[in-house]
Coordinates of C-alpha atoms in Angstrom, one line a residue:
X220 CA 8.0 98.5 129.8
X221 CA 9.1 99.5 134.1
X222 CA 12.8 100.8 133.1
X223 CA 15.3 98.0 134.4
X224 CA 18.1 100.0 135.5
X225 CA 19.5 99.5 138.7
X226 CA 22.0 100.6 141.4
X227 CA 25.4 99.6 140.1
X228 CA 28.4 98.9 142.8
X229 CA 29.5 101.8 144.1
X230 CA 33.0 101.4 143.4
X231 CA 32.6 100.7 139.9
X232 CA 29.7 103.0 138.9
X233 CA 30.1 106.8 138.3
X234 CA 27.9 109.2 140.2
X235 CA 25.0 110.8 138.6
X236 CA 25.8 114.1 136.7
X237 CA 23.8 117.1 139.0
X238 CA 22.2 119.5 136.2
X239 CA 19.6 121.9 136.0
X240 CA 16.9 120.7 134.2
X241 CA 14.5 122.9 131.9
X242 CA 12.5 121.8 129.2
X243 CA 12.7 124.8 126.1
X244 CA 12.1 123.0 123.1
X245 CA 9.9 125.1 120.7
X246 CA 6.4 123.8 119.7
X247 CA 7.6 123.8 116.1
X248 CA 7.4 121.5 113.6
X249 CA 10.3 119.7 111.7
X250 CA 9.6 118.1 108.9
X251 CA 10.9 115.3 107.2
X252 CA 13.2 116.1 103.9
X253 CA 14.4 112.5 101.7
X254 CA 18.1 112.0 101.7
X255 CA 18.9 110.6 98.5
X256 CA 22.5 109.3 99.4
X257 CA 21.4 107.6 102.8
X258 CA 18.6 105.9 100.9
X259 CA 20.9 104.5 98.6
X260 CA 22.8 103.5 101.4
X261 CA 20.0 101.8 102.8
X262 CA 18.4 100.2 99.8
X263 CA 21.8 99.1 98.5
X264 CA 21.8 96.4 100.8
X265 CA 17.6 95.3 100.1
X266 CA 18.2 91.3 100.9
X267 CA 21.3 91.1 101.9
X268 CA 20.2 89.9 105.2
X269 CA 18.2 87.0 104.0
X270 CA 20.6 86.6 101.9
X271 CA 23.4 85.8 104.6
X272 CA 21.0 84.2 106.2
X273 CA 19.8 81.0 103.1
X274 CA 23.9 81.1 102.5
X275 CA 24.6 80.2 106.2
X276 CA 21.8 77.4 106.1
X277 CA 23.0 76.2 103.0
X278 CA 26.5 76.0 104.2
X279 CA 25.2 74.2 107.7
X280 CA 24.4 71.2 105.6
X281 CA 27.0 68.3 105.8
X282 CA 26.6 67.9 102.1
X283 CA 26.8 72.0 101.6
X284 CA 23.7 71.6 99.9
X285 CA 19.9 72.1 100.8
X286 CA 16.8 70.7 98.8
X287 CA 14.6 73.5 97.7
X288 CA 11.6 72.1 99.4
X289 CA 13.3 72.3 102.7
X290 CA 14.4 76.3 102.4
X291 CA 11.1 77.1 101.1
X292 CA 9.4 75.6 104.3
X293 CA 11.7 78.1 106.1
X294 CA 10.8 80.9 103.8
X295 CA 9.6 83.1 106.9
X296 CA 12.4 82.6 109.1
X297 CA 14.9 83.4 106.7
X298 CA 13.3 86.9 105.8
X299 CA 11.9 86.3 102.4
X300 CA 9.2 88.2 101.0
X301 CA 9.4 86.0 98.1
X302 CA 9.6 82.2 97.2
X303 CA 12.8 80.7 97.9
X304 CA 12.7 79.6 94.0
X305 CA 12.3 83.5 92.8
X306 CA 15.1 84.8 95.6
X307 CA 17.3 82.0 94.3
X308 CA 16.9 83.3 90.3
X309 CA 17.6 86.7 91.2
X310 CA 21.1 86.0 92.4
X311 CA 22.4 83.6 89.5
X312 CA 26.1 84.5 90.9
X313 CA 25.3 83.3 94.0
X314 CA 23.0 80.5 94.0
X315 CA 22.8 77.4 92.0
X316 CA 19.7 74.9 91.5
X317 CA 21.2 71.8 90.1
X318 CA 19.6 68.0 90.8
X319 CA 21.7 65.3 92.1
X320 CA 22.8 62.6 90.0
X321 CA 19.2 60.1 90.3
X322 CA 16.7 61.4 87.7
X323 CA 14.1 61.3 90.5
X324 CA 15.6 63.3 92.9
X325 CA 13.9 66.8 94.1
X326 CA 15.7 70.2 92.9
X327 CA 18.4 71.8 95.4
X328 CA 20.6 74.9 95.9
X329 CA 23.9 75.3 96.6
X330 CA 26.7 78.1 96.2
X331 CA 28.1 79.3 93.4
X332 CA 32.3 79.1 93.2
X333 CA 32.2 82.7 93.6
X334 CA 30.3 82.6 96.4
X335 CA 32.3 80.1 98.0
X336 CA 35.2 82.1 97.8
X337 CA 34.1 85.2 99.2
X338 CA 32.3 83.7 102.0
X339 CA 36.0 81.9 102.8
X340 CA 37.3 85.4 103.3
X341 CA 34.0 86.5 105.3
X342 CA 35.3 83.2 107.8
X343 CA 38.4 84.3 108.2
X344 CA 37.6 87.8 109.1
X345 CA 34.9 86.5 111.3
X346 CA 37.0 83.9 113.3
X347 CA 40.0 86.4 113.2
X348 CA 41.1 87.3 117.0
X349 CA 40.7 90.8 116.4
X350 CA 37.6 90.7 115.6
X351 CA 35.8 88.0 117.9
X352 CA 37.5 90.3 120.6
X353 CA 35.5 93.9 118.9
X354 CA 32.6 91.4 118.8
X355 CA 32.7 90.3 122.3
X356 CA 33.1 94.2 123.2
X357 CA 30.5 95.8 121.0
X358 CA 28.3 93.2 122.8
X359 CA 29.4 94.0 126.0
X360 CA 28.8 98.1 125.6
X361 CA 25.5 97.2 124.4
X362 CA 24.6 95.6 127.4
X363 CA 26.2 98.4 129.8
X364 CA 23.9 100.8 128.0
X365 CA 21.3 99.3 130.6
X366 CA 22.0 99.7 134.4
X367 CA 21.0 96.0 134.5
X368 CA 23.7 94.8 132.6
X369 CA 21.8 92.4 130.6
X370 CA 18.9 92.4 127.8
X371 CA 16.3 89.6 126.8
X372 CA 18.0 87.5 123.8
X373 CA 15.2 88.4 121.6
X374 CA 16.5 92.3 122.1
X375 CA 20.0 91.0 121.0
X376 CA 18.7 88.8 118.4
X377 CA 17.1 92.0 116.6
X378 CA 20.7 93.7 116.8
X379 CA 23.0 90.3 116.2
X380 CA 23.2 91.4 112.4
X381 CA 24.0 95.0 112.6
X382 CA 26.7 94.4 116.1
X383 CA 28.3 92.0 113.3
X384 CA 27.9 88.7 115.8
X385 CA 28.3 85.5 113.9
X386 CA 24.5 84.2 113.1
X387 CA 24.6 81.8 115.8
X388 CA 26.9 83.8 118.3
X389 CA 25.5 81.9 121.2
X390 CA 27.7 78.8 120.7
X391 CA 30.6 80.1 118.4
X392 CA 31.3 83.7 120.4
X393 CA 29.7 83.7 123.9
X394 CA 31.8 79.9 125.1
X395 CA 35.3 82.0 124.2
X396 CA 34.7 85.3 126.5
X397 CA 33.3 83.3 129.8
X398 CA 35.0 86.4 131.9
X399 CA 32.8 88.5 130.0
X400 CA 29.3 86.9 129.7
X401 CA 26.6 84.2 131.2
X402 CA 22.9 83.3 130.0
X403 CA 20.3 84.2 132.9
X404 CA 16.3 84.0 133.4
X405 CA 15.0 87.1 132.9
X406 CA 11.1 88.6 134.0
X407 CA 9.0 89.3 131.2
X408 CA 5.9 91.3 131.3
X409 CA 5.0 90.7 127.7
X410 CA 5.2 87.1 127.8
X411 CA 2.5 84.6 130.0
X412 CA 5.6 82.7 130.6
X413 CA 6.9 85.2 133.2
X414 CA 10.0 84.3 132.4
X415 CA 12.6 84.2 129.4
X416 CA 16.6 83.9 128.5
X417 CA 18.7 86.8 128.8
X418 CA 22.5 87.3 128.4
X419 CA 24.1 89.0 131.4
X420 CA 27.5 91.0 131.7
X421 CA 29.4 89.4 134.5
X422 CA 31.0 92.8 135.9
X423 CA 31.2 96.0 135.1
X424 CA 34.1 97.2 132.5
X425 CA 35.5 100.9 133.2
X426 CA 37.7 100.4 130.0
X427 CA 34.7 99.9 127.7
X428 CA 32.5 103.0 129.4
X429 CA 33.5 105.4 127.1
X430 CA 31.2 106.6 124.5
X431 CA 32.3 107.4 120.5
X432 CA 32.4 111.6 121.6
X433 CA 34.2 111.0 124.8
X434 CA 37.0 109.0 122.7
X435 CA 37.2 111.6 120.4
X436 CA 37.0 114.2 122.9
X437 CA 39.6 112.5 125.1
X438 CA 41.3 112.9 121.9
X439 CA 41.2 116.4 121.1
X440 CA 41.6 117.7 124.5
X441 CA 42.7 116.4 128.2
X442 CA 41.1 113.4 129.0
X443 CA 38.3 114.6 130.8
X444 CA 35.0 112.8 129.6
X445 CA 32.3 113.9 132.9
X446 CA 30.6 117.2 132.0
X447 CA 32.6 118.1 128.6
X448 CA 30.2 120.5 126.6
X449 CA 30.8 117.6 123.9
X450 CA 28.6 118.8 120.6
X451 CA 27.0 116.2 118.3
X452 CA 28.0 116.3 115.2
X453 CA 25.1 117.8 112.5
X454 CA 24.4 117.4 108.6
X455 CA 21.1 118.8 107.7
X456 CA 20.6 117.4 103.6
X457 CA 20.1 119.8 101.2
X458 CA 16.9 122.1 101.1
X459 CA 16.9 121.5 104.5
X460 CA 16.0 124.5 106.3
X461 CA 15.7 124.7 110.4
X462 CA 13.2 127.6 111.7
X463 CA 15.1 130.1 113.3
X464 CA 13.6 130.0 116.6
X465 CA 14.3 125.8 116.2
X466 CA 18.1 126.5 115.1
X467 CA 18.4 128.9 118.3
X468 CA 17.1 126.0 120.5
X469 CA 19.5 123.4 118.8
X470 CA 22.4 125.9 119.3
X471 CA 21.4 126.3 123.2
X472 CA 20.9 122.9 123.4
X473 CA 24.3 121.8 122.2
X474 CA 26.1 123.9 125.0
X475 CA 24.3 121.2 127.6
X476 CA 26.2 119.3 129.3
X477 CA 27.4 116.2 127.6
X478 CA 26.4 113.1 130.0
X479 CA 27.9 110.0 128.9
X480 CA 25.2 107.3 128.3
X481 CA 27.1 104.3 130.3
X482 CA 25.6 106.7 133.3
X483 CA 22.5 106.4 135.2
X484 CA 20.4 109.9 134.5
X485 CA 17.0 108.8 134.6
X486 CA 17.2 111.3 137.5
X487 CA 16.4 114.4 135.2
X488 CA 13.1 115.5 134.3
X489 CA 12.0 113.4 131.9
X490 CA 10.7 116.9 129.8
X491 CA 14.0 118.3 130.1
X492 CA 16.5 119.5 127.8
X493 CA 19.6 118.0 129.7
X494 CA 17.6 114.2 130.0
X495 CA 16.8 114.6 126.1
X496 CA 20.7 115.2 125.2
X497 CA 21.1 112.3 127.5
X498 CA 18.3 110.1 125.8
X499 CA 20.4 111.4 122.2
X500 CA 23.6 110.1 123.6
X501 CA 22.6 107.0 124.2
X502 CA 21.3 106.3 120.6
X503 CA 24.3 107.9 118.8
X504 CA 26.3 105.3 120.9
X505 CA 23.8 102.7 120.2
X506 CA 24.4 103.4 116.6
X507 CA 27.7 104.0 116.5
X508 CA 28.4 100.4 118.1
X509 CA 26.8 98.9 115.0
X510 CA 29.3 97.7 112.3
X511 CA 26.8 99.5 109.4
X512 CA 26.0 102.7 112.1
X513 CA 22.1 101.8 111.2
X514 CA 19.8 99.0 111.9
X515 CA 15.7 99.1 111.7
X516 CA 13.5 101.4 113.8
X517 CA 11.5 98.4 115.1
X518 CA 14.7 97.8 116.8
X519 CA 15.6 101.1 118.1
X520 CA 12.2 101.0 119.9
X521 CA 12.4 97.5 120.9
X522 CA 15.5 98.4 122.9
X523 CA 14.6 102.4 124.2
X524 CA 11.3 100.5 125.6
X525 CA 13.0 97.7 127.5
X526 CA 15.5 100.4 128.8
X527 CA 12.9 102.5 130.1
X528 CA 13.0 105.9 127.2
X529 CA 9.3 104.8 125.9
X530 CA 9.0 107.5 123.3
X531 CA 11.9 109.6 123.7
X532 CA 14.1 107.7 121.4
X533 CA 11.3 108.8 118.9
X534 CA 11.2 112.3 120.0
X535 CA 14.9 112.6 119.5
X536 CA 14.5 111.5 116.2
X537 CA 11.6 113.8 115.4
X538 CA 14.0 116.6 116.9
X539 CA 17.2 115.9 115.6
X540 CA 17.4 115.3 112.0
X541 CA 20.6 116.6 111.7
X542 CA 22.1 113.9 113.7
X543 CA 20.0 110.7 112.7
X544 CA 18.0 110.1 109.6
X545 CA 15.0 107.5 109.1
X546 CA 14.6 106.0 105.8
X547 CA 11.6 104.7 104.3
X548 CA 13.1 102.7 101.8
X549 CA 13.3 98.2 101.4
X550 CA 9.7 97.8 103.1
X551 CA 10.5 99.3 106.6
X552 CA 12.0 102.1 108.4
X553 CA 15.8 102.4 108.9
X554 CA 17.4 104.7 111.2
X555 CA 21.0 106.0 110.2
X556 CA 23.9 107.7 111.8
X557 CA 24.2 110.3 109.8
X558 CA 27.8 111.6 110.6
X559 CA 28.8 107.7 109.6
X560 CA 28.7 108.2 105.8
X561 CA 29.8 110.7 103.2
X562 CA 26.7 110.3 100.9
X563 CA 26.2 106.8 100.6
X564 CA 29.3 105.3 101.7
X565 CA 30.8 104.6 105.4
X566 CA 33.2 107.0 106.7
X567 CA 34.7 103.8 108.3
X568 CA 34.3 100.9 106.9
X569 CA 34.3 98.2 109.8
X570 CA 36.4 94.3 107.5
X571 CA 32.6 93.4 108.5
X572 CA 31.2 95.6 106.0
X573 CA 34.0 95.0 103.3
X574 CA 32.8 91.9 103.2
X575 CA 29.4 92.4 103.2
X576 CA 29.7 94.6 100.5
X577 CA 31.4 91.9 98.0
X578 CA 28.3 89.7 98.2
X579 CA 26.7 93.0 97.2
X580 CA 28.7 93.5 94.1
X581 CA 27.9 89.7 93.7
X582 CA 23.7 90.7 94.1
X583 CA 24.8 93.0 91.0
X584 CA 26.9 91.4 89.2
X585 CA 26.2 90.5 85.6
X586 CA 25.9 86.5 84.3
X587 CA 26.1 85.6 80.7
X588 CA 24.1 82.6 80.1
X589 CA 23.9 80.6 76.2
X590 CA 22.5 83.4 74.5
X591 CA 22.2 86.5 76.6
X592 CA 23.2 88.4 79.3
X593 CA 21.1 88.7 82.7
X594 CA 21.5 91.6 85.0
X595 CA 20.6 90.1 88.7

């Protein structure tokens, strides 16, 4: 897709970084080595989204209960790649299938007490000030990733679980930040339509235009962010070996200028070193703005094509292993930011993920029925 950025205000927009550009990248190939802790970082949470997503249905019921016909129906919507009635038996401690009181009456689900509880503490973290506000500004810094300043809703809607926005962020986040955001009509060339809903930022936020490595930077240094020789951080698995001649590229290529990726630099050549650090920068922020610093490659795609990279966001992940891994693992692929976990846990666990991770230890946990136990 024609990349959507535009001139921002002048007064609010930094000028583009002036580099020389020269494309040196070896013609080597880098293969792919498994990561064993990332994949259990990946596969640990194998239907939780689904998951999240049958609980919140349940839960939208005025009677907090649903009749098992009626999820079924919505078996593709909510993710399943099995029957509602199998999902349901595989989580005992979270889901219940009772009947109401009439003999007659069809078969329904509702939550366990346990459940209940811990989604209670998932509300309150959710509605919590702090972080509808982080919320409201990972969203924002998403959308000033593009010179546009807004995205298609079905771009956001692919992101909405990994940003950490409330399922149907729409009505319950967007009405409380009305300084920040507005739905618009957007062109679409992929749709007959012509047209489709986007969500816009209203203006331009210097406070938010500072990337993960320019914080930390700003940090360990002055304050300068423009043209700091910022390095990314690298953590090649083990029996992972670079060629030489592709190590000595990396090292040069780390010495590039670091160009923050709330700027415009589609003016490099698009073969160049410099614009493929750029292109990198802009997918270590992406990442690093979602609450689990991962989300599916579909999506990573998705968004580089609306933005205008095409394939570059799968060149840098060809090129950069060190940096971001994919993982093959619960039926698609997943790309992680690798410097975001010590084997298979977070470095920094967002109260997003904490919670996430208790319905987790619920997926695992142990039930004892009459006469035997049953490992979910």
């Amino acid at each position: 897709m024609t990349a959507v950025f535009s001139h921002r205000v002048a007064e609010v927009r930094r000028q583009p970084l002036r580099v020389t550009a020269v494309a040196t990248f070896v013609n080597a190939t880098i293969k792919w080595v498994r990561d064993p802790y990332l994949d259990t970082a990946v596969e640990k949470e194998k239907n939780l989204k689904p998951l999240l997503c049958l609980k919140n249905l349940i839960l939208s019921q005025p009677s907090k209960t649903l009749p098992l016909s009626t999820s079924s129906a919505q078996k593709d919507r909510l993710g399943l790649s099995i029957t509602t009635g199998k999902f349901i038996q595989k989580y005992p401690s979270i889901f219940t299938e009772f009947r109401p009181d009439h003999h007659l009456s069809l078969p329904h689900i509702k939550l366990t007490p346990k459940a209940i509880i811990v989604h209670n503490e998932e509300s309150q973290v959710l509605n919590s000030p702090v972080h509808r506000k982080d919320a409201a500004e990972r969203l924002a810094k998403l959308l000033m990733l593009t010179g546009a300043r807004r995205l298609p809703l079905n771009v956001i809607d692919g992101l909405k679980f990994d940003l950490g926005l409330p399922h149907n962020y729409i009505l319950s986040l967007l009405p409380d930040f009305p300084e920040y955001f507005q739905l618009c009509s957007m062109n679409c060339n992929e749709s007959n339509s012509g047209e489709m809903l986007g969500l816009e930022l209203i203006c331009w936020r210097d406070e938010l235009a500072v990337s993960a490595l320019e914080r930390r930077a700003m940090d360990l240094n002055t304050g300068r962010r423009r043209g700091v020789k910022i390095s990314f951080p690298m953590e090649l698995p083990r029996g992972f070996d670079l060629q030489k001649r592709v190590q000595d590229w990396v090292d040069e290529w780390q010495k590039l200028p670091y160009i923050s990726p709330y700027e415009d630099a589609f003016h490099l050549s698009p073969s160049s070193d410099q614009a493929e650090k750029w292109t990198v920068a802009v997918l270590h922020e992406l990442l690093h703005l979602l609450v689990s610093k991962k989300t599916e490659r579909d999506n990573v795609y998705r968004l580089g094509d609306y933005l205008g990279f095409g394939k570059k966001f799968k060149k840098a992940l060809v090129h950069h292993p060190g940096i971001f891994y994919v993982s093959n693992k619960i039926r698609t692929q997943t790309v992680v930011l690798r410097e975001a976990y010590r084997k298979d846990f977070l470095v920094e666990k967002h109260p997003l993920m904490g919670m996430r991770y208790r319905y987790i230890h619920l997926m695992n946990t142990m039930v004892r029925s009459r006469n035997r136990k049953q490992i979910v």
